[in-house]
Amino acid sequence: MNINLILYILVAIFVLSGITVFIWSLVDTIRVRSSAEYSEIREEKIRAAKERFKNRKDND
């Protein structure tokens, strides 16, 4: 086999794996950020529910 063909194949594999790792890390970052925002919204809802319960209890 021609050595240049082997080198082209190896370079293509490394480039594709690099692109794959880049996209994977981007998706993971977006997923972590969205889960953090979700937990923040959830905590805010719980806090609001506790406040409503406290206000309802005080009104009784």
Coordinates of C-alpha atoms in Angstrom, one line a residue:
M1 CA 0.0 0.0 0.0
N2 CA 1.0 3.6 -0.5
I3 CA 2.3 5.3 2.6
N4 CA 0.5 8.5 1.7
L5 CA -2.9 6.7 1.7
I6 CA -2.2 5.3 5.1
L7 CA -1.3 8.7 6.4
Y8 CA -4.4 10.3 4.9
I9 CA -6.6 7.7 6.5
L10 CA -4.9 8.2 9.9
V11 CA -5.3 12.0 9.7
A12 CA -8.9 11.6 8.7
I13 CA -9.5 9.3 11.7
F14 CA -7.9 11.9 14.1
V15 CA -9.8 14.8 12.6
L16 CA -13.1 13.0 12.9
S17 CA -12.4 11.9 16.4
G18 CA -11.5 15.5 17.3
I19 CA -14.7 16.8 15.8
T20 CA -16.6 14.2 17.7
V21 CA -15.1 15.0 21.0
F22 CA -15.7 18.7 20.4
I23 CA -19.4 18.2 19.6
W24 CA -19.8 15.8 22.5
S25 CA -18.3 18.3 25.0
L26 CA -20.5 21.0 23.6
V27 CA -23.6 18.9 24.1
D28 CA -22.5 17.9 27.6
T29 CA -22.0 21.6 28.5
I30 CA -25.4 22.5 27.3
R31 CA -27.0 19.6 29.1
V32 CA -25.3 20.5 32.4
R33 CA -26.3 24.1 32.0
S34 CA -29.9 23.3 31.3
S35 CA -30.1 20.9 34.2
A36 CA -28.7 23.5 36.5
E37 CA -31.3 26.0 35.3
Y38 CA -34.0 23.4 35.7
S39 CA -32.9 22.7 39.4
E40 CA -32.9 26.5 40.0
I41 CA -36.4 26.9 38.7
R42 CA -37.5 23.8 40.7
E43 CA -36.0 25.3 43.9
E44 CA -37.8 28.6 43.2
K45 CA -41.2 26.8 42.7
I46 CA -40.6 24.9 46.0
R47 CA -39.8 28.2 47.8
A48 CA -42.9 29.8 46.4
A49 CA -45.1 26.9 47.4
K50 CA -43.7 27.0 51.0
E51 CA -44.4 30.7 51.1
R52 CA -48.0 30.2 49.9
F53 CA -48.5 27.5 52.5
K54 CA -47.1 29.7 55.2
N55 CA -49.3 32.6 54.2
R56 CA -52.4 30.3 54.1
K57 CA -51.5 29.0 57.5
D58 CA -51.2 32.5 58.9
N59 CA -54.6 33.5 57.5
D60 CA -56.4 30.7 59.2

